[in-house]
Amino acid sequence: MRKILAALYIIIIICMAAATVIEKYEGTDFVQANVYGSWWFILLWAALAVLSVAFMIKRRVKNALLILLHLSFVIILLGAFITHVTSWQGMVHLSMNTTSETFFMKNAEGKVVEKTLPFKLTLVNCRTIYYPDTDIPKDWETEFMVNYETNGKVSMNNIYEYDGVRFYQSDIDEGDRGSVLALNYDPYGIPVTYCGYIMLFASLLIMLYANRGTALRFNVVAGLLTAMLCLYFDISHALQTDSDGYIIPVLNSPLFCVHVGIIMMAYSLLLLACVSSVAALVSGRQGFARFSRLCLAPSIAALCFGIFIGAIWANVSWGTYWSWDAKEVWALITLMVYAPALHVVSVRKMGNEKFFNLYVALSFLTILMTYFGCNYFLIGMHSYV
């Protein structure tokens, strides 16, 4: 079973990596329909979840925290499947003082089709909010009526919900003559997915707190991280602003710094692990290898936090917690590539110091791909970071 599970794990990683490259040449709609939304891709993930649970049962794992941690991923996958089969997303364009009864969505083939709304929407007002004394947008705001009786209001990173449908600000016409809203109906998948997030965060926090060795890893690296993060936040402020130094509306959220800051913390720790592993391979000194192992657990935990906090932010901002964007996919690939390094018992080769150090050193290539390859080679929504 171990070999089958490992093969399936590797196949999923390869499929996701290939899909991000295919997307560059065939387009997002193509990979959404033929890879991420396909029956065989869903089946691969389902098989991975079932075999993982079966493997833990066969191994008679009794550690409650390990069970909770791995079960959280199964719950997250279940929530994603429920979202896939029960939710719908679309866009509606509202013109001033007119009523809209239809919206546009993409079908399974990626074609845009017109559908009837379950209610009527009337635009009351929309406006662009500018930074003082400039013509640079700070926010977009839309007020509308639902069924001529209920007032709704949305802006960037502030949603409105009516009868299970959530409204998000997407764009505003030139001259504030109309507004484009994103719609998302997912009343069942999101609660299940968020339950998985809570289980994941709780299990990681408890494991880090309970393991004194792991807690010590942070007195060891805190000084280095402080310097790195201070430098990072100076850079991130520049990255989230336009050429004139003003924050881009879609990034004007407190979750932005939390999400990217934790991700960068993880990358910083994994960089230290990579350098230590390379030093161990070159010098043969065990101290470097021990330091590499020391960095691994907190860095992977931070990566988990960063990825799924980003998913929560995406759900609040864009109405979907996972879009299979290239950088999202490569962040997930990075997590999946590094995770086996923690499984010394089930992945026996990780107990070999030379193999472990070589594996950790080469795994850093996934971070380089996530951080640089996605920005300069692939396409996606994260091009601004």
Short mmCIF file of C-alpha atoms in Angstrom, two decimals:
data_model
loop_
_atom_site.label_atom_id
_atom_site.label_comp_id
_atom_site.label_asym_id
_atom_site.label_seq_id
_atom_site.Cartn_x
_atom_site.Cartn_y
_atom_site.Cartn_z
CA MET A 1 0.00 0.00 0.00
CA ARG A 2 2.90 2.35 0.75
CA LYS A 3 4.19 2.17 -2.82
CA ILE A 4 0.75 2.74 -4.33
CA LEU A 5 0.18 5.72 -2.03
CA ALA A 6 3.59 7.19 -2.91
CA ALA A 7 2.99 6.71 -6.65
CA LEU A 8 -0.42 8.39 -6.43
CA TYR A 9 1.07 11.27 -4.44
CA ILE A 10 3.77 11.84 -7.05
CA ILE A 11 1.29 11.59 -9.95
CA ILE A 12 -0.89 14.33 -8.43
CA ILE A 13 2.12 16.62 -7.99
CA ILE A 14 3.23 16.04 -11.59
CA CYS A 15 -0.29 16.65 -12.91
CA MET A 16 -0.58 19.96 -11.05
CA ALA A 17 2.87 21.13 -12.17
CA ALA A 18 2.10 20.21 -15.78
CA ALA A 19 -1.28 21.96 -15.62
CA THR A 20 0.32 25.29 -14.66
CA VAL A 21 2.55 25.10 -17.75
CA ILE A 22 -0.31 23.99 -20.01
CA GLU A 23 -2.36 26.94 -18.74
CA LYS A 24 0.24 29.36 -20.10
CA TYR A 25 -0.25 28.07 -23.63
CA GLU A 26 -3.85 26.77 -23.68
CA GLY A 27 -5.47 29.23 -21.28
CA THR A 28 -7.13 29.08 -17.88
CA ASP A 29 -10.48 27.83 -19.15
CA PHE A 30 -8.80 24.84 -20.80
CA VAL A 31 -7.04 23.58 -17.66
CA GLN A 32 -10.04 24.33 -15.47
CA ALA A 33 -12.23 22.15 -17.68
CA ASN A 34 -9.74 19.43 -18.62
CA VAL A 35 -7.58 19.13 -15.50
CA TYR A 36 -8.72 20.75 -12.27
CA GLY A 37 -12.43 20.21 -12.90
CA SER A 38 -12.10 16.85 -14.64
CA TRP A 39 -13.44 13.58 -13.23
CA TRP A 40 -10.03 11.88 -13.30
CA PHE A 41 -8.32 14.65 -11.31
CA ILE A 42 -11.05 14.54 -8.67
CA LEU A 43 -10.74 10.74 -8.61
CA LEU A 44 -6.99 11.01 -7.99
CA TRP A 45 -7.54 13.21 -4.94
CA ALA A 46 -10.34 10.96 -3.66
CA ALA A 47 -8.13 7.90 -4.03
CA LEU A 48 -5.30 9.68 -2.21
CA ALA A 49 -7.61 10.56 0.69
CA VAL A 50 -9.04 7.03 0.98
CA LEU A 51 -5.64 5.33 0.74
CA SER A 52 -4.13 7.75 3.30
CA VAL A 53 -6.85 6.92 5.80
CA ALA A 54 -6.50 3.19 5.07
CA PHE A 55 -2.72 3.43 5.51
CA MET A 56 -3.08 5.13 8.91
CA ILE A 57 -5.56 2.47 10.01
CA LYS A 58 -3.23 -0.27 8.84
CA ARG A 59 -0.34 1.35 10.73
CA ARG A 60 -2.60 1.62 13.79
CA VAL A 61 -1.76 5.25 14.37
CA LYS A 62 -2.94 6.19 17.86
CA ASN A 63 -1.57 9.70 18.24
CA ALA A 64 -4.70 11.86 18.47
CA LEU A 65 -2.96 14.98 17.14
CA LEU A 66 -1.58 13.15 14.10
CA ILE A 67 -5.02 11.73 13.40
CA LEU A 68 -6.61 15.18 13.74
CA LEU A 69 -3.97 16.74 11.49
CA HIS A 70 -4.35 14.23 8.67
CA LEU A 71 -8.13 14.10 9.06
CA SER A 72 -8.25 17.87 8.57
CA PHE A 73 -6.87 17.48 5.05
CA VAL A 74 -9.51 14.86 4.30
CA ILE A 75 -12.22 17.26 5.52
CA ILE A 76 -10.75 20.06 3.38
CA LEU A 77 -10.83 17.80 0.32
CA LEU A 78 -14.40 16.79 1.14
CA GLY A 79 -15.40 20.45 1.37
CA ALA A 80 -13.72 21.14 -1.97
CA PHE A 81 -15.68 18.29 -3.56
CA ILE A 82 -18.97 19.56 -2.11
CA THR A 83 -18.16 23.01 -3.48
CA HIS A 84 -17.41 21.51 -6.88
CA VAL A 85 -20.75 19.71 -7.18
CA THR A 86 -23.13 22.11 -5.42
CA SER A 87 -21.83 25.67 -5.90
CA TRP A 88 -22.07 28.16 -8.72
CA GLN A 89 -20.28 31.40 -9.51
CA GLY A 90 -21.08 34.18 -11.92
CA MET A 91 -20.91 37.85 -12.78
CA VAL A 92 -23.66 40.44 -13.10
CA HIS A 93 -23.44 43.89 -14.66
CA LEU A 94 -25.68 46.54 -13.12
CA SER A 95 -26.53 49.78 -14.88
CA MET A 96 -27.76 52.85 -13.02
CA ASN A 97 -31.49 52.77 -12.16
CA THR A 98 -32.12 49.59 -14.15
CA THR A 99 -33.12 46.15 -12.95
CA SER A 100 -31.13 43.04 -13.83
CA GLU A 101 -32.65 39.56 -13.80
CA THR A 102 -29.82 37.59 -15.42
CA PHE A 103 -26.15 36.90 -14.81
CA PHE A 104 -23.29 35.23 -16.68
CA MET A 105 -21.38 32.12 -15.68
CA LYS A 106 -19.03 29.57 -17.24
CA ASN A 107 -20.32 26.08 -17.90
CA ALA A 108 -18.34 22.83 -17.63
CA GLU A 109 -16.79 23.49 -21.06
CA GLY A 110 -15.61 26.92 -20.04
CA LYS A 111 -18.13 28.74 -22.24
CA VAL A 112 -19.90 31.84 -20.90
CA VAL A 113 -23.67 31.33 -20.68
CA GLU A 114 -26.49 33.57 -19.49
CA LYS A 115 -28.58 32.38 -16.55
CA THR A 116 -31.61 33.72 -14.69
CA LEU A 117 -31.03 35.20 -11.26
CA PRO A 118 -33.10 33.86 -8.34
CA PHE A 119 -33.95 37.50 -7.54
CA LYS A 120 -33.97 40.96 -9.14
CA LEU A 121 -31.16 43.46 -8.67
CA THR A 122 -31.46 47.22 -9.05
CA LEU A 123 -28.41 49.47 -8.95
CA VAL A 124 -28.91 52.45 -6.64
CA ASN A 125 -25.45 53.96 -6.62
CA CYS A 126 -21.84 53.11 -7.38
CA ARG A 127 -18.74 55.17 -6.96
CA THR A 128 -14.99 55.11 -7.08
CA ILE A 129 -13.30 56.31 -3.90
CA TYR A 130 -10.00 58.06 -4.61
CA TYR A 131 -6.99 58.81 -2.49
CA PRO A 132 -7.14 62.45 -1.34
CA ASP A 133 -6.11 64.95 -3.98
CA THR A 134 -5.40 62.23 -6.58
CA ASP A 135 -7.18 60.33 -9.33
CA ILE A 136 -5.88 56.99 -8.00
CA PRO A 137 -8.64 54.53 -6.90
CA LYS A 138 -8.61 53.52 -3.25
CA ASP A 139 -11.83 51.50 -3.29
CA TRP A 140 -14.99 50.79 -5.28
CA GLU A 141 -18.39 50.82 -3.65
CA THR A 142 -21.80 49.69 -4.89
CA GLU A 143 -25.28 50.07 -3.39
CA PHE A 144 -28.17 48.08 -4.82
CA MET A 145 -31.65 46.76 -4.07
CA VAL A 146 -32.63 43.09 -4.00
CA ASN A 147 -36.23 42.41 -5.09
CA TYR A 148 -36.97 46.15 -4.72
CA GLU A 149 -37.00 45.89 -0.92
CA THR A 150 -33.65 44.87 0.57
CA ASN A 151 -30.64 47.18 0.58
CA GLY A 152 -27.25 45.70 -0.28
CA LYS A 153 -23.84 47.29 -0.19
CA VAL A 154 -20.44 45.95 -1.25
CA SER A 155 -16.89 47.23 -1.68
CA MET A 156 -13.50 45.63 -2.18
CA ASN A 157 -12.95 43.00 0.55
CA ASN A 158 -16.44 43.69 1.97
CA ILE A 159 -19.18 41.32 0.86
CA TYR A 160 -22.96 41.18 1.09
CA GLU A 161 -25.03 38.00 1.41
CA TYR A 162 -28.63 37.39 0.44
CA ASP A 163 -30.40 34.03 0.53
CA GLY A 164 -27.14 32.08 0.40
CA VAL A 165 -25.70 34.13 -2.49
CA ARG A 166 -22.69 36.28 -1.69
CA PHE A 167 -21.96 39.47 -3.64
CA TYR A 168 -18.43 40.80 -4.24
CA GLN A 169 -17.25 44.01 -5.81
CA SER A 170 -15.45 43.21 -9.06
CA ASP A 171 -15.28 46.40 -11.11
CA ILE A 172 -16.97 49.72 -11.83
CA ASP A 173 -17.64 51.24 -15.23
CA GLU A 174 -15.80 54.35 -16.31
CA GLY A 175 -17.54 57.42 -14.96
CA ASP A 176 -19.30 55.35 -12.29
CA ARG A 177 -22.14 54.57 -14.70
CA GLY A 178 -22.41 50.92 -13.75
CA SER A 179 -20.98 48.20 -11.57
CA VAL A 180 -19.84 44.60 -12.04
CA LEU A 181 -20.49 42.24 -9.13
CA ALA A 182 -19.24 38.70 -8.65
CA LEU A 183 -21.73 36.17 -7.31
CA ASN A 184 -21.01 33.00 -5.39
CA TYR A 185 -23.44 30.40 -4.07
CA ASP A 186 -21.72 27.81 -1.87
CA PRO A 187 -23.74 27.23 1.32
CA TYR A 188 -22.52 23.68 1.90
CA GLY A 189 -18.89 23.45 0.80
CA ILE A 190 -17.56 26.48 2.67
CA PRO A 191 -18.68 25.37 6.18
CA VAL A 192 -17.14 21.93 5.67
CA THR A 193 -13.92 23.41 4.29
CA TYR A 194 -13.66 25.94 7.12
CA CYS A 195 -14.18 23.11 9.61
CA GLY A 196 -11.14 21.44 8.04
CA TYR A 197 -9.16 24.68 8.34
CA ILE A 198 -10.01 24.96 12.04
CA MET A 199 -8.97 21.35 12.63
CA LEU A 200 -5.71 21.95 10.75
CA PHE A 201 -4.82 25.19 12.57
CA ALA A 202 -5.72 23.71 15.97
CA SER A 203 -3.69 20.53 15.46
CA LEU A 204 -0.64 22.45 14.22
CA LEU A 205 -0.74 24.92 17.11
CA ILE A 206 -1.15 22.18 19.70
CA MET A 207 1.66 20.12 18.18
CA LEU A 208 4.02 23.09 18.12
CA TYR A 209 3.14 23.98 21.71
CA ALA A 210 3.28 20.42 23.04
CA ASN A 211 6.63 19.59 21.44
CA ARG A 212 9.24 21.36 23.53
CA GLY A 213 11.88 20.60 20.96
CA THR A 214 9.80 22.28 18.32
CA ALA A 215 9.21 25.31 20.56
CA LEU A 216 12.95 25.57 21.06
CA ARG A 217 13.44 25.73 17.30
CA PHE A 218 11.85 29.15 17.29
CA ASN A 219 14.69 30.54 20.20
CA VAL A 220 17.19 29.27 17.69
CA VAL A 221 15.81 31.04 14.52
CA ALA A 222 13.89 34.01 15.93
CA GLY A 223 16.78 36.44 15.55
CA LEU A 224 17.40 35.52 11.94
CA LEU A 225 13.71 35.63 11.10
CA THR A 226 13.25 39.03 12.69
CA ALA A 227 15.85 40.54 10.39
CA MET A 228 14.43 38.76 7.35
CA LEU A 229 10.84 39.75 8.09
CA CYS A 230 11.70 43.38 8.73
CA LEU A 231 13.36 43.48 5.33
CA TYR A 232 10.43 41.63 3.81
CA PHE A 233 7.72 43.96 5.12
CA ASP A 234 9.60 46.93 3.69
CA ILE A 235 9.61 45.14 0.33
CA SER A 236 6.01 43.93 0.61
CA HIS A 237 4.78 47.47 1.17
CA ALA A 238 6.31 48.41 -2.16
CA LEU A 239 4.89 45.31 -3.86
CA GLN A 240 1.32 46.00 -2.82
CA THR A 241 1.41 49.58 -4.05
CA ASP A 242 1.34 51.08 -7.49
CA SER A 243 4.11 53.21 -8.98
CA ASP A 244 2.96 56.24 -7.00
CA GLY A 245 3.06 54.41 -3.66
CA TYR A 246 -0.69 53.88 -3.15
CA ILE A 247 -2.14 50.54 -2.07
CA ILE A 248 -3.92 48.60 -4.79
CA PRO A 249 -7.63 48.25 -3.83
CA VAL A 250 -7.79 44.46 -4.01
CA LEU A 251 -4.79 44.19 -1.65
CA ASN A 252 -6.18 46.67 0.86
CA SER A 253 -6.93 43.98 3.43
CA PRO A 254 -5.32 43.12 6.80
CA LEU A 255 -5.19 39.49 5.67
CA PHE A 256 -2.73 40.41 2.94
CA CYS A 257 0.19 41.05 5.29
CA VAL A 258 -0.77 38.09 7.49
CA HIS A 259 -0.95 35.71 4.53
CA VAL A 260 2.23 36.85 2.77
CA GLY A 261 4.14 37.44 6.01
CA ILE A 262 3.59 33.87 7.22
CA ILE A 263 4.40 32.47 3.78
CA MET A 264 7.67 34.42 3.76
CA MET A 265 8.44 33.17 7.26
CA ALA A 266 8.05 29.62 5.95
CA TYR A 267 10.22 30.34 2.92
CA SER A 268 12.90 31.92 5.12
CA LEU A 269 13.02 28.84 7.35
CA LEU A 270 13.11 26.53 4.36
CA LEU A 271 15.97 28.58 2.92
CA LEU A 272 17.86 28.03 6.16
CA ALA A 273 17.08 24.31 5.94
CA CYS A 274 18.33 24.23 2.35
CA VAL A 275 21.58 26.02 3.20
CA SER A 276 22.13 23.74 6.20
CA SER A 277 21.51 20.60 4.13
CA VAL A 278 23.92 21.76 1.42
CA ALA A 279 26.50 22.53 4.10
CA ALA A 280 25.98 19.06 5.58
CA LEU A 281 26.45 17.43 2.16
CA VAL A 282 29.64 19.41 1.50
CA SER A 283 31.23 19.22 4.96
CA GLY A 284 29.78 15.97 6.25
CA ARG A 285 29.11 17.57 9.64
CA GLN A 286 26.03 16.31 11.43
CA GLY A 287 25.39 19.63 13.11
CA PHE A 288 24.22 21.16 9.85
CA ALA A 289 21.89 18.22 9.22
CA ARG A 290 20.39 18.54 12.70
CA PHE A 291 19.76 22.25 12.15
CA SER A 292 18.04 21.45 8.84
CA ARG A 293 15.71 19.00 10.59
CA LEU A 294 15.21 21.61 13.32
CA CYS A 295 13.83 24.13 10.81
CA LEU A 296 11.57 21.72 8.95
CA ALA A 297 8.54 21.25 11.23
CA PRO A 298 7.91 24.94 12.03
CA SER A 299 8.50 25.94 8.41
CA ILE A 300 5.98 23.43 7.05
CA ALA A 301 3.51 24.44 9.77
CA ALA A 302 3.96 28.10 8.77
CA LEU A 303 3.47 27.15 5.12
CA CYS A 304 0.18 25.44 5.99
CA PHE A 305 -0.99 28.50 7.90
CA GLY A 306 0.03 30.84 5.08
CA ILE A 307 -1.65 28.86 2.32
CA PHE A 308 -4.97 28.40 4.05
CA ILE A 309 -5.12 31.92 5.50
CA GLY A 310 -4.65 32.98 1.89
CA ALA A 311 -7.60 30.76 0.98
CA ILE A 312 -9.76 32.51 3.58
CA TRP A 313 -8.70 35.91 2.24
CA ALA A 314 -9.51 34.81 -1.31
CA ASN A 315 -12.94 33.67 -0.19
CA VAL A 316 -13.62 37.02 1.43
CA SER A 317 -12.28 39.04 -1.50
CA TRP A 318 -13.19 37.03 -4.60
CA GLY A 319 -15.85 34.58 -3.45
CA THR A 320 -13.83 31.41 -3.89
CA TYR A 321 -11.27 30.01 -1.49
CA TRP A 322 -9.35 28.08 -4.13
CA SER A 323 -9.08 29.07 -7.79
CA TRP A 324 -6.27 26.73 -8.93
CA ASP A 325 -4.22 29.81 -9.76
CA ALA A 326 -0.63 28.97 -10.73
CA LYS A 327 0.90 30.38 -7.55
CA GLU A 328 -1.73 28.66 -5.39
CA VAL A 329 -0.94 25.38 -7.12
CA TRP A 330 2.82 25.76 -6.74
CA ALA A 331 2.46 26.70 -3.06
CA LEU A 332 0.49 23.47 -2.62
CA ILE A 333 3.13 21.55 -4.59
CA THR A 334 5.81 23.01 -2.31
CA LEU A 335 3.89 21.85 0.76
CA MET A 336 3.39 18.38 -0.70
CA VAL A 337 7.04 18.05 -1.74
CA TYR A 338 8.39 19.02 1.69
CA ALA A 339 5.85 17.03 3.72
CA PRO A 340 7.48 13.59 3.18
CA ALA A 341 10.65 14.88 4.85
CA LEU A 342 8.71 14.89 8.15
CA HIS A 343 7.50 11.31 7.70
CA VAL A 344 10.67 9.56 8.83
CA VAL A 345 8.78 6.44 9.95
CA SER A 346 6.63 5.90 6.86
CA VAL A 347 9.24 7.23 4.40
CA ARG A 348 12.20 5.26 5.67
CA LYS A 349 14.76 6.84 3.36
CA MET A 350 14.32 10.11 5.25
CA GLY A 351 16.20 8.49 8.12
CA ASN A 352 19.31 8.42 5.94
CA GLU A 353 21.14 11.69 6.49
CA LYS A 354 22.60 11.99 2.98
CA PHE A 355 19.27 11.25 1.32
CA PHE A 356 17.45 13.65 3.66
CA ASN A 357 19.88 16.49 3.03
CA LEU A 358 19.81 15.98 -0.73
CA TYR A 359 16.00 15.84 -0.67
CA VAL A 360 15.67 19.06 1.36
CA ALA A 361 18.22 20.87 -0.81
CA LEU A 362 16.47 19.90 -4.06
CA SER A 363 13.02 20.63 -2.63
CA PHE A 364 13.94 24.30 -2.45
CA LEU A 365 13.59 24.39 -6.24
CA THR A 366 9.79 24.31 -5.73
CA ILE A 367 10.02 27.54 -3.73
CA LEU A 368 12.05 29.18 -6.47
CA MET A 369 9.42 28.10 -8.95
CA THR A 370 6.61 29.38 -6.72
CA TYR A 371 8.22 32.72 -6.05
CA PHE A 372 9.94 33.48 -9.34
CA GLY A 373 8.64 31.06 -11.96
CA CYS A 374 5.00 31.93 -11.33
CA ASN A 375 5.74 35.65 -11.54
CA TYR A 376 7.94 35.69 -14.62
CA PHE A 377 6.99 32.58 -16.59
CA LEU A 378 3.48 31.40 -15.75
CA ILE A 379 0.19 33.32 -15.75
CA GLY A 380 -2.33 33.90 -12.97
CA MET A 381 -4.04 36.25 -10.57
CA HIS A 382 -0.97 36.61 -8.36
CA SER A 383 1.07 38.53 -10.91
CA TYR A 384 1.01 41.59 -8.64
CA VAL A 385 3.11 39.77 -6.03
#
